[in-house]
Amino acid sequence: MIKETDPDRFIKITEAAEILGFAHYRSVNQMIERGALVGYRLPHVTRRRVLLSEVLSLKEKAKEMSQAPSQEATRGRGRPRKYA
């Protein structure tokens, strides 16, 4: 498992996918494209990174939303997203 000691460090997209419970890193890339997460390009690194603190806050926000009383909203067809 990934050490979550320093929340202000950059982690790989695959590590973020593991923390959020996704099976594949593409889901995190889609979240970056939608604006739910911010992707950073570091010098001398070809791949994008995300901040661990942002991933953990997104996970906490989703946990709070799941515990809140649900409001019946009209949803489109298809599978619902894990995270907004």
CSV table of N, CA and C in Angstrom, one decimal:
chain,number,residue,atom,x,y,z
A,1,MET,N,0.8,-1.2,0.0
A,1,MET,CA,0.0,0.0,0.0
A,1,MET,C,0.9,1.2,0.0
A,2,ILE,N,0.3,2.3,-0.4
A,2,ILE,CA,1.1,3.6,-0.5
A,2,ILE,C,1.1,4.3,0.9
A,3,LYS,N,2.3,4.8,1.2
A,3,LYS,CA,2.5,5.5,2.4
A,3,LYS,C,1.8,6.9,2.3
A,4,GLU,N,1.0,7.3,3.2
A,4,GLU,CA,0.3,8.5,3.2
A,4,GLU,C,0.8,9.5,4.2
A,5,THR,N,2.1,9.6,4.4
A,5,THR,CA,2.7,10.4,5.5
A,5,THR,C,2.7,11.9,5.2
A,6,ASP,N,3.2,12.2,4.0
A,6,ASP,CA,3.3,13.6,3.6
A,6,ASP,C,2.3,14.0,2.6
A,7,PRO,N,1.2,14.7,3.0
A,7,PRO,CA,0.1,15.0,2.1
A,7,PRO,C,0.4,16.0,1.0
A,8,ASP,N,1.5,16.7,1.1
A,8,ASP,CA,1.9,17.7,0.1
A,8,ASP,C,2.9,17.2,-0.9
A,9,ARG,N,2.9,16.0,-1.2
A,9,ARG,CA,3.9,15.5,-2.2
A,9,ARG,C,3.1,15.0,-3.4
A,10,PHE,N,3.8,15.0,-4.5
A,10,PHE,CA,3.3,14.6,-5.8
A,10,PHE,C,3.3,13.1,-5.9
A,11,ILE,N,2.2,12.5,-6.4
A,11,ILE,CA,2.2,11.1,-6.6
A,11,ILE,C,1.8,10.8,-8.1
A,12,LYS,N,2.1,9.6,-8.5
A,12,LYS,CA,1.8,9.2,-9.8
A,12,LYS,C,0.3,9.0,-10.0
A,13,ILE,N,-0.1,9.0,-11.3
A,13,ILE,CA,-1.5,8.8,-11.6
A,13,ILE,C,-1.9,7.4,-11.2
A,14,THR,N,-1.1,6.4,-11.4
A,14,THR,CA,-1.4,5.1,-11.0
A,14,THR,C,-1.6,4.9,-9.5
A,15,GLU,N,-0.8,5.7,-8.7
A,15,GLU,CA,-0.9,5.6,-7.2
A,15,GLU,C,-2.2,6.3,-6.8
A,16,ALA,N,-2.6,7.4,-7.5
A,16,ALA,CA,-3.9,8.0,-7.2
A,16,ALA,C,-5.1,7.1,-7.5
A,17,ALA,N,-4.9,6.4,-8.6
A,17,ALA,CA,-6.0,5.4,-9.0
A,17,ALA,C,-6.1,4.3,-7.9
A,18,GLU,N,-5.0,3.9,-7.4
A,18,GLU,CA,-5.1,2.9,-6.3
A,18,GLU,C,-5.7,3.4,-5.1
A,19,ILE,N,-5.4,4.6,-4.7
A,19,ILE,CA,-6.0,5.2,-3.5
A,19,ILE,C,-7.5,5.4,-3.6
A,20,LEU,N,-7.9,5.9,-4.8
A,20,LEU,CA,-9.3,6.1,-5.1
A,20,LEU,C,-10.1,4.9,-5.4
A,21,GLY,N,-9.5,3.8,-5.5
A,21,GLY,CA,-10.2,2.5,-5.8
A,21,GLY,C,-10.5,2.2,-7.2
A,22,PHE,N,-9.8,2.9,-8.1
A,22,PHE,CA,-10.1,2.6,-9.5
A,22,PHE,C,-9.2,1.4,-10.0
A,23,ALA,N,-9.7,0.7,-11.0
A,23,ALA,CA,-8.9,-0.4,-11.5
A,23,ALA,C,-7.9,0.0,-12.5
A,24,HIS,N,-8.0,1.2,-13.1
A,24,HIS,CA,-7.1,1.7,-14.1
A,24,HIS,C,-6.8,3.1,-14.0
A,25,TYR,N,-5.6,3.5,-14.4
A,25,TYR,CA,-5.2,4.9,-14.3
A,25,TYR,C,-6.0,5.9,-15.2
A,26,ARG,N,-6.7,5.4,-16.2
A,26,ARG,CA,-7.4,6.2,-17.2
A,26,ARG,C,-8.5,7.0,-16.5
A,27,SER,N,-9.1,6.4,-15.4
A,27,SER,CA,-10.2,7.1,-14.7
A,27,SER,C,-9.7,8.3,-14.1
A,28,VAL,N,-8.4,8.3,-13.6
A,28,VAL,CA,-7.8,9.5,-13.0
A,28,VAL,C,-7.5,10.5,-14.1
A,29,ASN,N,-7.1,10.1,-15.2
A,29,ASN,CA,-6.8,11.0,-16.3
A,29,ASN,C,-8.1,11.7,-16.7
A,30,GLN,N,-9.2,10.9,-16.7
A,30,GLN,CA,-10.5,11.5,-17.1
A,30,GLN,C,-11.0,12.6,-16.1
A,31,MET,N,-10.7,12.3,-14.8
A,31,MET,CA,-11.0,13.3,-13.7
A,31,MET,C,-10.2,14.6,-13.9
A,32,ILE,N,-8.9,14.4,-14.4
A,32,ILE,CA,-8.1,15.6,-14.6
A,32,ILE,C,-8.7,16.4,-15.8
A,33,GLU,N,-9.1,15.7,-16.8
A,33,GLU,CA,-9.7,16.4,-18.0
A,33,GLU,C,-11.0,17.1,-17.6
A,34,ARG,N,-11.8,16.5,-16.7
A,34,ARG,CA,-13.1,17.1,-16.3
A,34,ARG,C,-12.9,18.2,-15.3
A,35,GLY,N,-11.7,18.3,-14.7
A,35,GLY,CA,-11.4,19.4,-13.8
A,35,GLY,C,-11.6,19.0,-12.3
A,36,ALA,N,-11.9,17.7,-12.0
A,36,ALA,CA,-12.1,17.3,-10.7
A,36,ALA,C,-10.8,17.2,-9.9
A,37,LEU,N,-9.7,17.0,-10.6
A,37,LEU,CA,-8.4,16.9,-10.1
A,37,LEU,C,-7.5,17.8,-10.9
A,38,VAL,N,-6.4,18.3,-10.3
A,38,VAL,CA,-5.4,19.1,-11.1
A,38,VAL,C,-4.2,18.3,-11.3
A,39,GLY,N,-3.9,18.2,-12.6
A,39,GLY,CA,-2.7,17.4,-13.0
A,39,GLY,C,-1.5,18.4,-13.2
A,40,TYR,N,-0.3,18.0,-12.7
A,40,TYR,CA,0.8,18.9,-12.7
A,40,TYR,C,1.9,18.2,-13.6
A,41,ARG,N,2.6,19.0,-14.3
A,41,ARG,CA,3.8,18.5,-15.1
A,41,ARG,C,5.0,19.1,-14.4
A,42,LEU,N,5.8,18.2,-14.0
A,42,LEU,CA,7.1,18.5,-13.3
A,42,LEU,C,8.2,18.6,-14.3
A,43,PRO,N,9.3,19.4,-14.0
A,43,PRO,CA,10.4,19.4,-14.8
A,43,PRO,C,11.1,18.1,-14.9
A,44,HIS,N,11.6,17.7,-16.0
A,44,HIS,CA,12.3,16.4,-16.2
A,44,HIS,C,11.5,15.2,-16.0
A,45,VAL,N,10.2,15.3,-16.0
A,45,VAL,CA,9.3,14.2,-15.8
A,45,VAL,C,8.2,14.2,-16.9
A,46,THR,N,8.1,13.2,-17.7
A,46,THR,CA,7.2,13.2,-18.8
A,46,THR,C,5.7,13.0,-18.4
A,47,ARG,N,5.5,12.3,-17.4
A,47,ARG,CA,4.1,12.0,-17.0
A,47,ARG,C,3.6,13.1,-16.0
A,48,ARG,N,2.2,13.2,-16.0
A,48,ARG,CA,1.6,14.1,-15.1
A,48,ARG,C,1.6,13.5,-13.7
A,49,ARG,N,1.5,14.4,-12.7
A,49,ARG,CA,1.4,14.0,-11.3
A,49,ARG,C,0.3,14.7,-10.6
A,50,VAL,N,-0.2,14.2,-9.5
A,50,VAL,CA,-1.2,14.9,-8.7
A,50,VAL,C,-0.8,15.0,-7.3
A,51,LEU,N,-1.3,16.0,-6.6
A,51,LEU,CA,-1.0,16.1,-5.2
A,51,LEU,C,-1.7,15.1,-4.3
A,52,LEU,N,-1.0,14.5,-3.4
A,52,LEU,CA,-1.7,13.5,-2.5
A,52,LEU,C,-2.8,14.1,-1.7
A,53,SER,N,-2.5,15.4,-1.2
A,53,SER,CA,-3.5,16.1,-0.4
A,53,SER,C,-4.8,16.3,-1.2
A,54,GLU,N,-4.8,16.5,-2.5
A,54,GLU,CA,-6.0,16.7,-3.3
A,54,GLU,C,-6.7,15.4,-3.5
A,55,VAL,N,-6.0,14.3,-3.7
A,55,VAL,CA,-6.6,13.0,-3.8
A,55,VAL,C,-7.3,12.6,-2.5
A,56,LEU,N,-6.6,12.8,-1.4
A,56,LEU,CA,-7.2,12.5,-0.1
A,56,LEU,C,-8.4,13.3,0.2
A,57,SER,N,-8.4,14.6,-0.1
A,57,SER,CA,-9.6,15.5,0.1
A,57,SER,C,-10.7,15.1,-0.8
A,58,LEU,N,-10.5,14.7,-2.0
A,58,LEU,CA,-11.5,14.2,-2.9
A,58,LEU,C,-12.1,12.9,-2.3
A,59,LYS,N,-11.3,12.0,-1.8
A,59,LYS,CA,-11.8,10.8,-1.2
A,59,LYS,C,-12.7,11.1,0.0
A,60,GLU,N,-12.2,12.0,0.9
A,60,GLU,CA,-13.0,12.4,2.0
A,60,GLU,C,-14.3,13.0,1.7
A,61,LYS,N,-14.3,13.9,0.6
A,61,LYS,CA,-15.5,14.6,0.2
A,61,LYS,C,-16.6,13.5,-0.3
A,62,ALA,N,-16.1,12.5,-1.0
A,62,ALA,CA,-17.0,11.5,-1.5
A,62,ALA,C,-17.5,10.7,-0.4
A,63,LYS,N,-16.7,10.4,0.6
A,63,LYS,CA,-17.1,9.7,1.8
A,63,LYS,C,-18.3,10.4,2.5
A,64,GLU,N,-18.1,11.7,2.7
A,64,GLU,CA,-19.1,12.5,3.3
A,64,GLU,C,-20.4,12.6,2.5
A,65,MET,N,-20.3,12.7,1.2
A,65,MET,CA,-21.5,12.7,0.4
A,65,MET,C,-22.2,11.4,0.4
A,66,SER,N,-21.5,10.3,0.6
A,66,SER,CA,-22.2,9.0,0.6
A,66,SER,C,-22.9,8.8,2.0
A,67,GLN,N,-22.4,9.4,3.0
A,67,GLN,CA,-23.1,9.3,4.3
A,67,GLN,C,-24.2,10.3,4.5
A,68,ALA,N,-24.3,11.3,3.7
A,68,ALA,CA,-25.3,12.3,3.7
A,68,ALA,C,-26.6,11.7,3.2
A,69,PRO,N,-27.8,12.2,3.7
A,69,PRO,CA,-29.0,11.6,3.1
A,69,PRO,C,-29.1,11.9,1.6
A,70,SER,N,-29.4,10.9,0.9
A,70,SER,CA,-29.4,11.1,-0.6
A,70,SER,C,-30.7,11.8,-1.1
A,71,GLN,N,-30.5,12.7,-2.0
A,71,GLN,CA,-31.6,13.4,-2.6
A,71,GLN,C,-31.9,12.7,-4.0
A,72,GLU,N,-33.1,12.4,-4.3
A,72,GLU,CA,-33.4,11.8,-5.5
A,72,GLU,C,-33.3,12.8,-6.6
A,73,ALA,N,-32.3,12.7,-7.5
A,73,ALA,CA,-32.1,13.6,-8.6
A,73,ALA,C,-32.3,12.8,-9.9
A,74,THR,N,-32.7,13.5,-10.9
A,74,THR,CA,-32.8,12.9,-12.2
A,74,THR,C,-31.5,12.7,-12.8
A,75,ARG,N,-31.1,11.5,-13.1
A,75,ARG,CA,-29.8,11.2,-13.6
A,75,ARG,C,-30.0,10.6,-15.0
A,76,GLY,N,-28.9,10.8,-15.7
A,76,GLY,CA,-28.9,10.3,-17.1
A,76,GLY,C,-28.7,8.8,-17.0
A,77,ARG,N,-28.7,8.2,-18.2
A,77,ARG,CA,-28.5,6.7,-18.3
A,77,ARG,C,-27.0,6.4,-18.1
A,78,GLY,N,-26.8,5.2,-17.7
A,78,GLY,CA,-25.4,4.8,-17.6
A,78,GLY,C,-25.0,4.6,-16.2
A,79,ARG,N,-23.7,4.2,-16.0
A,79,ARG,CA,-23.2,3.9,-14.7
A,79,ARG,C,-22.8,5.2,-14.0
A,80,PRO,N,-23.2,5.3,-12.7
A,80,PRO,CA,-22.8,6.6,-12.0
A,80,PRO,C,-21.3,6.6,-11.7
A,81,ARG,N,-20.7,7.8,-11.6
A,81,ARG,CA,-19.3,8.0,-11.3
A,81,ARG,C,-19.1,7.8,-9.8
A,82,LYS,N,-17.9,7.3,-9.5
A,82,LYS,CA,-17.4,7.1,-8.1
A,82,LYS,C,-17.2,8.5,-7.5
A,83,TYR,N,-16.5,9.3,-8.2
A,83,TYR,CA,-16.2,10.7,-7.8
A,83,TYR,C,-16.7,11.7,-8.8
A,84,ALA,N,-17.1,12.8,-8.3
A,84,ALA,CA,-17.6,13.9,-9.3
A,84,ALA,C,-16.6,14.3,-10.3
